[in-house]
Each structure stands twice: as C-alpha cells, then as structure tokens.
PDB file of C-alpha atoms (C1' of nucleotides) in Angstrom:
ATOM      1  CA  MET A 254    -105.538  53.553  10.957  1.00 43.00           C
ATOM      2  CA  LYS A 255    -104.341  54.425  14.424  1.00 42.00           C
ATOM      3  CA  ALA A 256    -101.278  56.031  15.865  1.00 37.00           C
ATOM      4  CA  GLU A 257     -99.918  52.570  16.377  1.00 45.00           C
ATOM      5  CA  THR A 258    -100.199  51.962  12.685  1.00 53.00           C
ATOM      6  CA  LEU A 259     -97.789  54.821  12.154  1.00 62.00           C
ATOM      7  CA  SER A 260     -94.620  52.860  11.765  1.00 82.00           C
ATOM      8  CA  PHE A 261     -92.570  51.279   9.037  1.00 90.00           C
ATOM      9  CA  PHE A 262     -95.665  51.016   6.914  1.00 91.00           C
ATOM     10  CA  GLU A 263     -96.486  54.699   7.050  1.00 91.00           C
ATOM     11  CA  ARG A 264     -92.870  55.546   6.412  1.00 92.00           C
ATOM     12  CA  VAL A 265     -92.883  53.336   3.366  1.00 93.00           C
ATOM     13  CA  TYR A 266     -96.063  54.993   2.141  1.00 93.00           C
ATOM     14  CA  ASP A 267     -94.507  58.394   2.576  1.00 92.00           C
ATOM     15  CA  VAL A 268     -91.514  57.484   0.456  1.00 93.00           C
ATOM     16  CA  VAL A 269     -93.681  55.868  -2.206  1.00 94.00           C
ATOM     17  CA  ARG A 270     -95.769  59.024  -2.401  1.00 95.00           C
ATOM     18  CA  LEU A 271     -92.570  60.963  -3.031  1.00 94.00           C
ATOM     19  CA  ILE A 272     -91.879  58.992  -6.167  1.00 95.00           C
ATOM     20  CA  PRO A 273     -92.035  61.442  -9.091  1.00 95.00           C
ATOM     21  CA  TYR A 274     -94.280  60.955 -12.087  1.00 95.00           C
ATOM     22  CA  GLY A 275     -93.008  58.423 -14.565  1.00 95.00           C
ATOM     23  CA  ARG A 276     -90.444  57.054 -12.150  1.00 95.00           C
ATOM     24  CA  VAL A 277     -90.186  53.789 -10.277  1.00 95.00           C
ATOM     25  CA  THR A 278     -88.165  52.469  -7.382  1.00 95.00           C
ATOM     26  CA  SER A 279     -87.361  49.186  -5.754  1.00 95.00           C
ATOM     27  CA  TYR A 280     -88.273  47.770  -2.393  1.00 95.00           C
ATOM     28  CA  GLY A 281     -84.659  47.574  -1.365  1.00 93.00           C
ATOM     29  CA  ALA A 282     -84.129  51.248  -2.215  1.00 94.00           C
ATOM     30  CA  ILE A 283     -87.010  52.269   0.009  1.00 94.00           C
ATOM     31  CA  ALA A 284     -85.878  49.974   2.762  1.00 93.00           C
ATOM     32  CA  ASN A 285     -82.387  51.358   2.472  1.00 91.00           C
ATOM     33  CA  TYR A 286     -83.764  54.888   2.643  1.00 91.00           C
ATOM     34  CA  LEU A 287     -85.564  53.967   5.828  1.00 90.00           C
ATOM     35  CA  GLY A 288     -82.318  52.622   7.156  1.00 84.00           C
ATOM     36  CA  ALA A 289     -83.348  48.996   6.986  1.00 84.00           C
ATOM     37  CA  LYS A 290     -81.909  47.562   3.827  1.00 85.00           C
ATOM     38  CA  ARG A 291     -82.567  44.096   5.132  1.00 87.00           C
ATOM     39  CA  SER A 292     -86.210  44.912   5.677  1.00 90.00           C
ATOM     40  CA  SER A 293     -86.937  45.009   1.990  1.00 92.00           C
ATOM     41  CA  ARG A 294     -89.542  42.352   2.542  1.00 92.00           C
ATOM     42  CA  MET A 295     -91.327  44.588   4.972  1.00 92.00           C
ATOM     43  CA  VAL A 296     -91.618  47.205   2.255  1.00 94.00           C
ATOM     44  CA  GLY A 297     -93.438  44.771   0.048  1.00 92.00           C
ATOM     45  CA  TYR A 298     -95.488  43.670   2.995  1.00 91.00           C
ATOM     46  CA  ALA A 299     -96.404  47.262   3.676  1.00 92.00           C
ATOM     47  CA  MET A 300     -97.597  47.609   0.112  1.00 93.00           C
ATOM     48  CA  ASN A 301     -99.918  44.754   0.769  1.00 90.00           C
ATOM     49  CA  SER A 302    -101.514  46.932   3.398  1.00 89.00           C
ATOM     50  CA  SER A 303    -101.396  49.977   1.149  1.00 91.00           C
ATOM     51  CA  HIS A 304    -104.636  48.922  -0.491  1.00 85.00           C
ATOM     52  CA  GLY A 305    -107.218  51.639  -0.062  1.00 81.00           C
ATOM     53  CA  LYS A 306    -104.569  54.292   0.509  1.00 89.00           C
ATOM     54  CA  ASP A 307    -103.290  56.945  -1.862  1.00 91.00           C
ATOM     55  CA  VAL A 308    -100.073  55.075  -2.329  1.00 94.00           C
ATOM     56  CA  PRO A 309     -98.826  54.578  -5.888  1.00 95.00           C
ATOM     57  CA  ALA A 310     -97.754  51.039  -5.234  1.00 94.00           C
ATOM     58  CA  HIS A 311     -97.564  50.493  -8.959  1.00 94.00           C
ATOM     59  CA  ARG A 312     -94.410  52.595  -8.960  1.00 95.00           C
ATOM     60  CA  VAL A 313     -92.710  50.127  -6.689  1.00 95.00           C
ATOM     61  CA  VAL A 314     -91.091  47.090  -8.217  1.00 94.00           C
ATOM     62  CA  ASN A 315     -88.360  44.714  -7.238  1.00 93.00           C
ATOM     63  CA  ARG A 316     -84.701  45.387  -7.908  1.00 92.00           C
ATOM     64  CA  ILE A 317     -84.819  43.907 -11.392  1.00 91.00           C
ATOM     65  CA  GLY A 318     -87.807  46.017 -12.403  1.00 93.00           C
ATOM     66  CA  LEU A 319     -90.178  43.099 -12.347  1.00 92.00           C
ATOM     67  CA  LEU A 320     -93.796  43.789 -11.435  1.00 92.00           C
ATOM     68  CA  THR A 321     -93.924  41.113  -8.812  1.00 91.00           C
ATOM     69  CA  GLY A 322     -96.799  42.795  -7.012  1.00 89.00           C
ATOM     70  CA  LYS A 323     -98.882  43.080 -10.122  1.00 89.00           C
ATOM     71  CA  HIS A 324    -100.549  39.919  -9.015  1.00 86.00           C
ATOM     72  CA  HIS A 325    -101.962  41.766  -6.043  1.00 89.00           C
ATOM     73  CA  PHE A 326    -103.541  44.566  -8.000  1.00 88.00           C
ATOM     74  CA  GLN A 327    -107.188  44.665  -8.870  1.00 82.00           C
ATOM     75  CA  GLY A 328    -106.850  43.985 -12.546  1.00 77.00           C
ATOM     76  CA  THR A 329    -104.426  41.601 -14.100  1.00 79.00           C
ATOM     77  CA  ASN A 330    -102.438  44.250 -15.937  1.00 87.00           C
ATOM     78  CA  LEU A 331    -103.604  47.293 -14.019  1.00 90.00           C
ATOM     79  CA  MET A 332    -100.166  47.891 -12.594  1.00 91.00           C
ATOM     80  CA  GLN A 333     -98.634  47.779 -16.041  1.00 91.00           C
ATOM     81  CA  GLN A 334    -101.336  50.057 -17.400  1.00 92.00           C
ATOM     82  CA  LEU A 335    -100.643  52.662 -14.755  1.00 93.00           C
ATOM     83  CA  LEU A 336     -96.931  52.562 -15.408  1.00 94.00           C
ATOM     84  CA  GLU A 337     -97.358  52.836 -19.149  1.00 94.00           C
ATOM     85  CA  ASN A 338     -99.755  55.680 -18.554  1.00 95.00           C
ATOM     86  CA  GLU A 339     -96.925  57.519 -16.845  1.00 96.00           C
ATOM     87  CA  GLY A 340     -94.584  56.897 -19.715  1.00 95.00           C
ATOM     88  CA  VAL A 341     -92.857  53.881 -18.226  1.00 95.00           C
ATOM     89  CA  VAL A 342     -92.309  51.152 -20.760  1.00 93.00           C
ATOM     90  CA  VAL A 343     -93.355  47.821 -19.370  1.00 92.00           C
ATOM     91  CA  GLU A 344     -93.122  44.533 -21.175  1.00 89.00           C
ATOM     92  CA  ASN A 345     -93.717  41.039 -19.872  1.00 87.00           C
ATOM     93  CA  ASN A 346     -94.352  42.480 -16.425  1.00 89.00           C
ATOM     94  CA  GLN A 347     -90.887  43.930 -16.576  1.00 90.00           C
ATOM     95  CA  VAL A 348     -89.926  47.607 -16.631  1.00 93.00           C
ATOM     96  CA  GLN A 349     -87.810  48.475 -19.637  1.00 92.00           C
ATOM     97  CA  GLU A 350     -84.987  50.957 -19.204  1.00 91.00           C
ATOM     98  CA  PHE A 351     -85.370  50.299 -15.530  1.00 92.00           C
ATOM     99  CA  LYS A 352     -82.128  52.032 -14.631  1.00 89.00           C
ATOM    100  CA  THR A 353     -83.373  55.072 -16.549  1.00 92.00           C
ATOM    101  CA  VAL A 354     -86.747  55.407 -14.832  1.00 93.00           C
ATOM    102  CA  PHE A 355     -85.329  54.156 -11.589  1.00 93.00           C
ATOM    103  CA  TRP A 356     -85.704  56.654  -8.771  1.00 93.00           C
ATOM    104  CA  ASP A 357     -83.499  56.122  -5.766  1.00 92.00           C
ATOM    105  CA  PRO A 358     -84.683  58.122  -2.718  1.00 92.00           C
ATOM    106  CA  ASN A 359     -81.223  57.886  -1.212  1.00 88.00           C
ATOM    107  CA  THR A 360     -79.791  59.665  -4.224  1.00 87.00           C
ATOM    108  CA  GLU A 361     -82.643  61.939  -5.247  1.00 74.00           C
ATOM    109  CA  LEU A 362     -83.745  63.097  -1.823  1.00 69.00           C
ATOM    110  CA  TYR A 363     -80.455  63.344  -0.043  1.00 64.00           C
ATOM    111  CA  ASP A 364     -78.670  64.302  -3.230  1.00 54.00           C
ATOM    112  CA  GLU A 365     -75.207  63.944  -1.817  1.00 52.00           C
ATOM    113  CA  HIS A 366     -73.495  65.538  -4.809  1.00 46.00           C
TER     114      HIS A 366
ATOM    115  C1'  DT I  32     -96.754  34.901  23.669  1.00 50.50           C
ATOM    116  C1'  DC I  33     -95.424  31.972  19.942  1.00 50.50           C
ATOM    117  C1'  DA I  34     -95.475  30.884  15.300  1.00 50.50           C
ATOM    118  C1'  DA I  35     -96.164  31.783  10.416  1.00 50.50           C
ATOM    119  C1'  DT I  36     -96.322  34.812   6.671  1.00 50.50           C
ATOM    120  C1'  DG I  37     -94.503  37.981   2.930  1.00 50.50           C
ATOM    121  C1'  DA I  38     -95.466  42.617  -3.669  1.00 50.50           C
ATOM    122  C1'  DC I  39     -87.581  40.824  -1.340  1.00 50.50           C
ATOM    123  C1'  DC I  40     -82.458  40.547  -1.468  1.00 50.50           C
ATOM    124  C1'  DT I  41     -77.979  38.318  -1.378  1.00 50.50           C
ATOM    125  C1'  DG I  42     -75.149  34.499  -1.740  1.00 50.50           C
ATOM    126  C1'  DC I  43     -73.857  29.930  -3.213  1.00 50.50           C
ATOM    127  C1'  DC I  44     -73.885  25.730  -6.476  1.00 50.50           C
TER     128       DC I  44
ATOM    129  C1'  DG O 144     -74.011  32.798 -16.668  1.00 50.50           C
ATOM    130  C1'  DG O 145     -78.352  30.993 -14.703  1.00 50.50           C
ATOM    131  C1'  DG O 146     -81.051  28.775 -11.105  1.00 50.50           C
ATOM    132  C1'  DC O 147     -81.989  27.443  -6.261  1.00 50.50           C
ATOM    133  C1'  DA O 148     -82.229  28.054  -1.328  1.00 50.50           C
ATOM    134  C1'  DG O 149     -81.732  30.664   2.923  1.00 50.50           C
ATOM    135  C1'  DG O 150     -82.102  34.784   5.718  1.00 50.50           C
ATOM    136  C1'  DC O 151     -84.012  39.219   7.552  1.00 50.50           C
ATOM    137  C1'  DC O 152     -87.329  42.007   9.985  1.00 50.50           C
ATOM    138  C1'  DA O 153     -91.948  43.744  11.042  1.00 50.50           C
ATOM    139  C1'  DT O 154     -96.917  42.729  11.095  1.00 50.50           C
ATOM    140  C1'  DT O 155    -100.817  39.735  11.783  1.00 50.50           C
ATOM    141  C1'  DG O 156    -103.463  35.612  13.612  1.00 50.50           C
TER     142       DG O 156
END
DNA sequence: TCAATGACCTGCC
DNA sequence: GGGCAGGCCATTG
C-alpha cells in the first residue's frame, strides 16, 4: 500500500492484469517475464497478497494448468467458476487445453516473431 | 537481524 | 513413466 510495496508484487500484479480474457498463464511464465524464472514461488506468494486488489489471480495457475491456488479463494470452486465464465474449460481443478488457453507474456508481449 | 514461510519449478530415483 | 525431495528468492513475523 506504500511505495515500498511497489516491488516484485506490484510487477506481478501488472502482468496478471495484462492477461487477456479467457486466457491463463503460469507462475513460472510471469516470473520469467520479470526476469526471475527461479522466483516462481514469489509470484504465487504475491498472489497471496493480491487479495483485495483488482488482480485476476484466477487466471494464474501452475505450469501444468492445475488450480493450486483455488484453495485460497473465497469459495471452494470460485476460481474454477471464474475461469469457466471466461470460456476456459476446467475439470478436476485442472485447466483443459491448457496449452491452447495458455498466455505467455514473454511471447505475447515481446512478440519476438 | 535471523529464521520461517510459500497459490512453484526442476531434477533425480 | 510416475512419484518424491530439494532449491530458489522475496516478503513477513
């Protein structure tokens, strides 16, 4: 909430907000986009602090498309509901066609054709 | 300041 | 091919 808070967390939020509608990404992809591929855990940790912010954390899943953070959402299947609402097929807490709905900031934003 | 946590990822058995 | 354990880095107590 202060200038000091503006760090990895805010950067993660910014990238998450850039996720298009009906698309999802992984923690590692965001971390890699931030230049800290090894800080993938920090991305998830940042999401933990994203509560109360306009950050579509439901669009962020692990590298296998598993809704690991669903447990942290308000409802039990709220995260899945939001994803399905955007057209993302989710089953057993797992995103179907993950590679199809997957949105890699490194590829989409930079777009190094 | 030190130590522990964490919505992960990669590597090894 | 599947499962288990360790490591990384930043934030919080």
